[in-house]
Amino acid sequence: MKIAVTGKGGVGKTTIAATLARLYAEEGHPVLAADVDPDANLGLALGFPEEILDSIVPITKMRKLIEERTEASADNRFYKINPRVSDIPDKYSKEYNGVKLLTLGTVETAGSGCPEHVMLRRIINSLVLHRGDVVILDMEAGLEHLGRGTTEGMDMFIVVIEPGARSIQTYKNVKRLAEELGVHQVHVVANKVRDEKDEAFIQDRIPPEDLLGMVHYNPEIMEADREGSSPYDYSAAAVEEIRKIKTKIDKSNMPGMEKV
């Protein structure tokens, strides 16, 4: 199972990604959660202690490692486009609560022809193609990662939305771009749903086969964020709603089972 969680900034995609990771780990699956957001806080949402998080350097910031693997340097404008990365997930990830966290970071320079982008794309491809873990990517906000093609080969995109027109537009754009990359399972989780009016808004605009479920507005999630704690450890109600979403994800990826 390889899932990319995406959406606009602030919609709660990190909460969804982290809780899914904890739920899979709870069942005994090997889980690798990769943080591809420049505002990296997936570790906090997973419940990692601050002393572990303070020791993490994003892979895209490891200049020496990137230069060694790509053979790029200030004196050499040529570099490898297929650097060795198979050892990186185990060597540079941190584990807690049964989840391995790999902080990838993002590429700040424009375009896809730079050593940092090559490393990022190769690592994600390696996670998708060569590991038996459940892999959950917490993507950067927006659609730039789709334009770079760093998420080709994912089993599924989950677009986290809020009840609003801009979020609906983001879902439509992600679905179009994902299909161009060959990813045909693009599903939606509606977050911060307040009432029946919000529910009706979502149901009117998202095809039922694409809607995995809704997570209702929950002050406990905000409190967990203020405390720097994992929503998984803070809100039984939110976890139960996301558990139901996970059940639909599992069914959609089982041979012979109906799609969601």
mmCIF file of C-alpha atoms in Angstrom:
data_model
loop_
_atom_site.group_PDB
_atom_site.id
_atom_site.type_symbol
_atom_site.label_atom_id
_atom_site.label_comp_id
_atom_site.label_asym_id
_atom_site.label_seq_id
_atom_site.Cartn_x
_atom_site.Cartn_y
_atom_site.Cartn_z
ATOM 1 C CA MET A 1 0.000 0.000 0.000
ATOM 2 C CA LYS A 2 1.549 3.287 -1.138
ATOM 3 C CA ILE A 3 -0.527 6.380 -0.389
ATOM 4 C CA ALA A 4 0.174 10.058 -1.076
ATOM 5 C CA VAL A 5 -1.827 12.469 1.081
ATOM 6 C CA THR A 6 -2.194 15.877 -0.482
ATOM 7 C CA GLY A 7 -4.320 19.016 -0.361
ATOM 8 C CA LYS A 8 -4.238 22.735 0.218
ATOM 9 C CA GLY A 9 -2.306 24.122 3.151
ATOM 10 C CA GLY A 10 -4.112 23.965 6.485
ATOM 11 C CA VAL A 11 -6.764 21.401 5.555
ATOM 12 C CA GLY A 12 -5.421 18.775 7.968
ATOM 13 C CA LYS A 13 -3.588 16.403 5.661
ATOM 14 C CA THR A 14 -0.834 15.805 8.226
ATOM 15 C CA THR A 15 -3.436 14.757 10.812
ATOM 16 C CA ILE A 16 -4.950 12.286 8.336
ATOM 17 C CA ALA A 17 -1.559 10.931 7.200
ATOM 18 C CA ALA A 18 -0.257 10.488 10.748
ATOM 19 C CA THR A 19 -3.396 8.799 12.036
ATOM 20 C CA LEU A 20 -3.491 6.381 9.098
ATOM 21 C CA ALA A 21 0.162 5.516 9.768
ATOM 22 C CA ARG A 22 -0.544 4.840 13.447
ATOM 23 C CA LEU A 23 -3.580 2.704 12.571
ATOM 24 C CA TYR A 24 -1.577 0.519 10.172
ATOM 25 C CA ALA A 25 1.201 0.182 12.753
ATOM 26 C CA GLU A 26 -1.395 -0.783 15.371
ATOM 27 C CA GLU A 27 -2.291 -3.760 13.161
ATOM 28 C CA GLY A 28 1.340 -4.868 13.029
ATOM 29 C CA HIS A 29 2.181 -3.655 9.512
ATOM 30 C CA PRO A 30 5.644 -2.242 8.835
ATOM 31 C CA VAL A 31 4.928 1.435 8.200
ATOM 32 C CA LEU A 32 7.123 4.133 6.733
ATOM 33 C CA ALA A 33 5.769 7.674 6.853
ATOM 34 C CA ALA A 34 7.629 10.145 4.656
ATOM 35 C CA ASP A 35 7.386 13.888 5.253
ATOM 36 C CA VAL A 36 7.706 15.771 1.968
ATOM 37 C CA ASP A 37 6.361 19.052 3.346
ATOM 38 C CA PRO A 38 8.796 21.967 3.802
ATOM 39 C CA ASP A 39 6.947 22.783 7.031
ATOM 40 C CA ALA A 40 7.807 19.343 8.366
ATOM 41 C CA ASN A 41 5.594 18.464 11.335
ATOM 42 C CA LEU A 42 4.529 14.913 10.547
ATOM 43 C CA GLY A 43 6.764 13.703 13.377
ATOM 44 C CA LEU A 44 4.826 15.713 15.951
ATOM 45 C CA ALA A 45 1.532 14.391 14.591
ATOM 46 C CA LEU A 46 2.912 10.858 14.899
ATOM 47 C CA GLY A 47 3.814 11.464 18.556
ATOM 48 C CA PHE A 48 7.610 11.556 18.211
ATOM 49 C CA PRO A 49 9.398 13.159 21.199
ATOM 50 C CA GLU A 50 11.004 16.522 20.505
ATOM 51 C CA GLU A 51 14.503 15.194 21.281
ATOM 52 C CA ILE A 52 14.187 12.821 18.322
ATOM 53 C CA LEU A 53 12.681 15.451 16.046
ATOM 54 C CA ASP A 54 15.428 17.949 16.900
ATOM 55 C CA SER A 55 18.022 15.476 15.601
ATOM 56 C CA ILE A 56 16.432 15.095 12.156
ATOM 57 C CA VAL A 57 17.868 16.821 9.095
ATOM 58 C CA PRO A 58 15.741 16.592 5.923
ATOM 59 C CA ILE A 59 17.398 14.572 3.175
ATOM 60 C CA THR A 60 17.193 17.478 0.714
ATOM 61 C CA LYS A 61 19.303 19.538 3.168
ATOM 62 C CA MET A 62 22.090 16.930 3.337
ATOM 63 C CA ARG A 63 24.415 18.580 0.837
ATOM 64 C CA LYS A 64 27.297 16.166 1.396
ATOM 65 C CA LEU A 65 25.095 13.091 0.941
ATOM 66 C CA ILE A 66 23.533 14.503 -2.227
ATOM 67 C CA GLU A 67 26.931 15.361 -3.688
ATOM 68 C CA GLU A 68 28.299 11.907 -2.856
ATOM 69 C CA ARG A 69 25.365 10.047 -4.388
ATOM 70 C CA THR A 70 24.855 12.230 -7.471
ATOM 71 C CA GLU A 71 28.533 13.212 -7.924
ATOM 72 C CA ALA A 72 27.367 16.801 -8.266
ATOM 73 C CA SER A 73 29.622 19.662 -7.196
ATOM 74 C CA ALA A 74 30.308 23.303 -7.876
ATOM 75 C CA ASP A 75 32.985 22.224 -10.365
ATOM 76 C CA ASN A 76 30.888 19.549 -12.067
ATOM 77 C CA ARG A 77 27.601 20.533 -13.671
ATOM 78 C CA PHE A 78 26.947 16.907 -14.662
ATOM 79 C CA TYR A 79 25.535 14.454 -12.155
ATOM 80 C CA LYS A 80 24.004 10.994 -11.907
ATOM 81 C CA ILE A 81 20.293 10.804 -12.557
ATOM 82 C CA ASN A 82 20.001 7.359 -10.928
ATOM 83 C CA PRO A 83 21.954 7.633 -7.654
ATOM 84 C CA ARG A 84 21.936 4.763 -5.171
ATOM 85 C CA VAL A 85 19.231 5.423 -2.572
ATOM 86 C CA SER A 86 18.057 1.979 -1.432
ATOM 87 C CA ASP A 87 19.833 2.276 1.928
ATOM 88 C CA ILE A 88 18.528 5.750 2.765
ATOM 89 C CA PRO A 89 15.094 4.862 4.261
ATOM 90 C CA ASP A 90 16.577 2.503 6.850
ATOM 91 C CA LYS A 91 19.718 4.547 7.496
ATOM 92 C CA TYR A 92 18.084 7.951 7.968
ATOM 93 C CA SER A 93 14.618 7.182 9.302
ATOM 94 C CA LYS A 94 13.660 7.367 12.980
ATOM 95 C CA GLU A 95 11.193 4.930 14.546
ATOM 96 C CA TYR A 96 8.626 5.519 17.273
ATOM 97 C CA ASN A 97 5.196 4.038 18.036
ATOM 98 C CA GLY A 98 5.846 1.389 15.370
ATOM 99 C CA VAL A 99 6.213 3.961 12.570
ATOM 100 C CA LYS A 100 9.425 4.813 10.748
ATOM 101 C CA LEU A 101 9.624 8.511 9.922
ATOM 102 C CA LEU A 102 11.708 9.654 6.953
ATOM 103 C CA THR A 103 11.921 13.422 6.576
ATOM 104 C CA LEU A 104 12.625 14.168 2.938
ATOM 105 C CA GLY A 105 12.004 17.892 2.796
ATOM 106 C CA THR A 106 11.315 19.620 -0.482
ATOM 107 C CA VAL A 107 13.208 21.162 -3.379
ATOM 108 C CA GLU A 108 13.275 24.949 -3.175
ATOM 109 C CA THR A 109 14.827 25.628 -6.568
ATOM 110 C CA ALA A 110 12.614 25.889 -9.625
ATOM 111 C CA GLY A 111 12.497 23.114 -12.192
ATOM 112 C CA SER A 112 13.204 19.412 -11.984
ATOM 113 C CA GLY A 113 16.782 19.339 -13.253
ATOM 114 C CA CYS A 114 18.729 19.645 -10.026
ATOM 115 C CA PRO A 115 20.532 17.069 -7.842
ATOM 116 C CA GLU A 116 18.147 17.614 -4.915
ATOM 117 C CA HIS A 117 15.150 16.863 -7.125
ATOM 118 C CA VAL A 118 16.872 13.764 -8.528
ATOM 119 C CA MET A 119 17.479 12.459 -4.993
ATOM 120 C CA LEU A 120 13.928 13.196 -3.888
ATOM 121 C CA ARG A 121 12.370 11.528 -6.898
ATOM 122 C CA ARG A 122 14.649 8.477 -6.679
ATOM 123 C CA ILE A 123 13.937 7.994 -2.967
ATOM 124 C CA ILE A 124 10.176 8.206 -3.465
ATOM 125 C CA ASN A 125 10.351 5.813 -6.409
ATOM 126 C CA SER A 126 12.396 3.417 -4.279
ATOM 127 C CA LEU A 127 9.826 3.594 -1.494
ATOM 128 C CA VAL A 128 7.032 2.883 -3.952
ATOM 129 C CA LEU A 129 8.655 0.122 -5.980
ATOM 130 C CA HIS A 130 11.081 -1.707 -3.719
ATOM 131 C CA ARG A 131 9.761 -1.751 -0.157
ATOM 132 C CA GLY A 132 7.185 -4.017 1.428
ATOM 133 C CA ASP A 133 6.117 -1.388 3.959
ATOM 134 C CA VAL A 134 2.895 0.523 4.043
ATOM 135 C CA VAL A 135 4.229 3.847 2.735
ATOM 136 C CA ILE A 136 2.364 7.065 3.483
ATOM 137 C CA LEU A 137 3.631 10.327 2.005
ATOM 138 C CA ASP A 138 2.591 13.596 3.621
ATOM 139 C CA MET A 139 3.023 15.845 0.598
ATOM 140 C CA GLU A 140 3.718 19.552 0.418
ATOM 141 C CA ALA A 141 0.688 21.790 0.050
ATOM 142 C CA GLY A 142 -0.418 22.542 -3.482
ATOM 143 C CA LEU A 143 0.178 20.725 -6.757
ATOM 144 C CA GLU A 144 3.839 21.369 -7.533
ATOM 145 C CA HIS A 145 4.886 17.830 -6.573
ATOM 146 C CA LEU A 146 2.514 16.489 -9.228
ATOM 147 C CA GLY A 147 4.103 18.719 -11.843
ATOM 148 C CA ARG A 148 7.518 17.386 -10.911
ATOM 149 C CA GLY A 149 6.293 13.803 -11.218
ATOM 150 C CA THR A 150 7.775 12.785 -7.877
ATOM 151 C CA THR A 151 4.710 10.720 -6.962
ATOM 152 C CA GLU A 152 4.423 8.480 -10.006
ATOM 153 C CA GLY A 153 3.601 4.876 -9.158
ATOM 154 C CA MET A 154 1.562 5.557 -6.019
ATOM 155 C CA ASP A 155 -1.356 3.220 -5.413
ATOM 156 C CA MET A 156 -3.588 6.052 -4.312
ATOM 157 C CA PHE A 157 -3.837 9.783 -3.819
ATOM 158 C CA ILE A 158 -5.933 10.977 -0.907
ATOM 159 C CA VAL A 159 -6.958 14.597 -1.304
ATOM 160 C CA VAL A 160 -7.874 16.137 2.036
ATOM 161 C CA ILE A 161 -10.419 18.894 1.592
ATOM 162 C CA GLU A 162 -12.547 21.266 3.637
ATOM 163 C CA PRO A 163 -16.162 22.136 2.812
ATOM 164 C CA GLY A 164 -15.382 24.941 0.386
ATOM 165 C CA ALA A 165 -15.159 25.682 -3.328
ATOM 166 C CA ARG A 166 -11.367 26.097 -3.361
ATOM 167 C CA SER A 167 -10.840 22.658 -1.842
ATOM 168 C CA ILE A 168 -13.195 21.126 -4.403
ATOM 169 C CA GLN A 169 -11.158 22.731 -7.173
ATOM 170 C CA THR A 170 -7.958 21.313 -5.680
ATOM 171 C CA TYR A 171 -9.473 17.812 -5.733
ATOM 172 C CA LYS A 172 -10.399 18.195 -9.417
ATOM 173 C CA ASN A 173 -6.897 19.401 -10.311
ATOM 174 C CA VAL A 174 -5.205 16.602 -8.369
ATOM 175 C CA LYS A 175 -7.406 13.998 -10.051
ATOM 176 C CA ARG A 176 -6.575 15.317 -13.507
ATOM 177 C CA LEU A 177 -2.824 15.506 -12.883
ATOM 178 C CA ALA A 178 -2.674 12.164 -11.069
ATOM 179 C CA GLU A 179 -4.344 10.383 -13.961
ATOM 180 C CA GLU A 180 -1.723 11.871 -16.274
ATOM 181 C CA LEU A 181 0.870 10.167 -14.026
ATOM 182 C CA GLY A 182 -0.980 6.850 -14.254
ATOM 183 C CA VAL A 183 -2.555 6.983 -10.777
ATOM 184 C CA HIS A 184 -6.251 6.231 -11.204
ATOM 185 C CA GLN A 185 -7.275 5.943 -7.564
ATOM 186 C CA VAL A 186 -7.815 9.504 -6.373
ATOM 187 C CA HIS A 187 -10.019 9.678 -3.321
ATOM 188 C CA VAL A 188 -11.212 12.373 -0.961
ATOM 189 C CA VAL A 189 -11.332 12.786 2.788
ATOM 190 C CA ALA A 190 -13.440 15.742 3.896
ATOM 191 C CA ASN A 191 -12.020 17.242 7.083
ATOM 192 C CA LYS A 192 -13.325 19.854 9.562
ATOM 193 C CA VAL A 193 -16.922 19.060 8.638
ATOM 194 C CA ARG A 194 -19.169 21.007 11.026
ATOM 195 C CA ASP A 195 -22.776 20.091 10.342
ATOM 196 C CA GLU A 196 -25.324 18.595 7.959
ATOM 197 C CA LYS A 197 -24.976 21.593 5.657
ATOM 198 C CA ASP A 198 -21.256 20.868 5.252
ATOM 199 C CA GLU A 199 -21.995 17.177 4.708
ATOM 200 C CA ALA A 200 -24.501 17.988 1.975
ATOM 201 C CA PHE A 201 -22.043 20.379 0.316
ATOM 202 C CA ILE A 202 -19.424 17.606 0.103
ATOM 203 C CA GLN A 203 -21.843 14.918 -1.050
ATOM 204 C CA ASP A 204 -23.230 17.162 -3.785
ATOM 205 C CA ARG A 205 -19.775 17.845 -5.250
ATOM 206 C CA ILE A 206 -17.708 14.692 -4.721
ATOM 207 C CA PRO A 207 -18.713 11.510 -6.575
ATOM 208 C CA PRO A 208 -19.635 8.815 -4.030
ATOM 209 C CA GLU A 209 -17.022 6.433 -5.475
ATOM 210 C CA ASP A 210 -14.310 8.993 -4.702
ATOM 211 C CA LEU A 211 -15.408 9.949 -1.181
ATOM 212 C CA LEU A 212 -13.688 7.874 1.497
ATOM 213 C CA GLY A 213 -15.386 9.612 4.379
ATOM 214 C CA MET A 214 -15.620 12.682 6.567
ATOM 215 C CA VAL A 215 -13.819 13.766 9.707
ATOM 216 C CA HIS A 216 -15.896 16.193 11.715
ATOM 217 C CA TYR A 217 -14.616 19.380 13.300
ATOM 218 C CA ASN A 218 -13.121 18.373 16.629
ATOM 219 C CA PRO A 219 -11.650 20.732 19.256
ATOM 220 C CA GLU A 220 -9.574 17.830 20.584
ATOM 221 C CA ILE A 221 -7.525 17.894 17.372
ATOM 222 C CA MET A 222 -6.746 21.567 17.929
ATOM 223 C CA GLU A 223 -5.832 20.832 21.530
ATOM 224 C CA ALA A 224 -3.486 18.042 20.427
ATOM 225 C CA ASP A 225 -1.791 20.486 18.068
ATOM 226 C CA ARG A 226 -1.375 23.063 20.847
ATOM 227 C CA GLU A 227 0.152 20.405 23.083
ATOM 228 C CA GLY A 228 2.440 19.086 20.343
ATOM 229 C CA SER A 229 0.814 15.672 20.687
ATOM 230 C CA SER A 230 -0.430 13.059 18.266
ATOM 231 C CA PRO A 231 -4.170 13.259 17.445
ATOM 232 C CA TYR A 232 -4.089 9.467 17.645
ATOM 233 C CA ASP A 233 -3.370 9.721 21.381
ATOM 234 C CA TYR A 234 -5.716 12.634 21.998
ATOM 235 C CA SER A 235 -9.045 12.077 20.265
ATOM 236 C CA ALA A 236 -10.770 8.702 20.221
ATOM 237 C CA ALA A 237 -13.623 10.175 18.150
ATOM 238 C CA ALA A 238 -11.331 11.387 15.353
ATOM 239 C CA VAL A 239 -9.383 8.130 15.350
ATOM 240 C CA GLU A 240 -12.598 6.133 14.970
ATOM 241 C CA GLU A 241 -13.694 8.247 11.990
ATOM 242 C CA ILE A 242 -10.293 7.787 10.327
ATOM 243 C CA ARG A 243 -10.365 4.062 11.140
ATOM 244 C CA LYS A 244 -13.540 3.766 9.055
ATOM 245 C CA ILE A 245 -11.781 5.612 6.241
ATOM 246 C CA LYS A 246 -8.857 3.192 6.491
ATOM 247 C CA THR A 247 -11.282 0.257 6.150
ATOM 248 C CA LYS A 248 -12.508 1.683 2.841
ATOM 249 C CA ILE A 249 -8.915 2.214 1.700
ATOM 250 C CA ASP A 250 -8.124 -1.431 2.442
ATOM 251 C CA LYS A 251 -11.179 -2.675 0.566
ATOM 252 C CA SER A 252 -10.335 -0.559 -2.462
ATOM 253 C CA ASN A 253 -6.933 -2.247 -2.727
ATOM 254 C CA MET A 254 -7.951 -5.879 -2.175
ATOM 255 C CA PRO A 255 -8.206 -8.005 -5.347
ATOM 256 C CA GLY A 256 -11.776 -9.069 -5.921
ATOM 257 C CA MET A 257 -13.205 -6.419 -3.613
ATOM 258 C CA GLU A 258 -15.446 -3.642 -4.863
ATOM 259 C CA LYS A 259 -13.833 -0.259 -5.216
ATOM 260 C CA VAL A 260 -14.902 2.424 -2.781
#
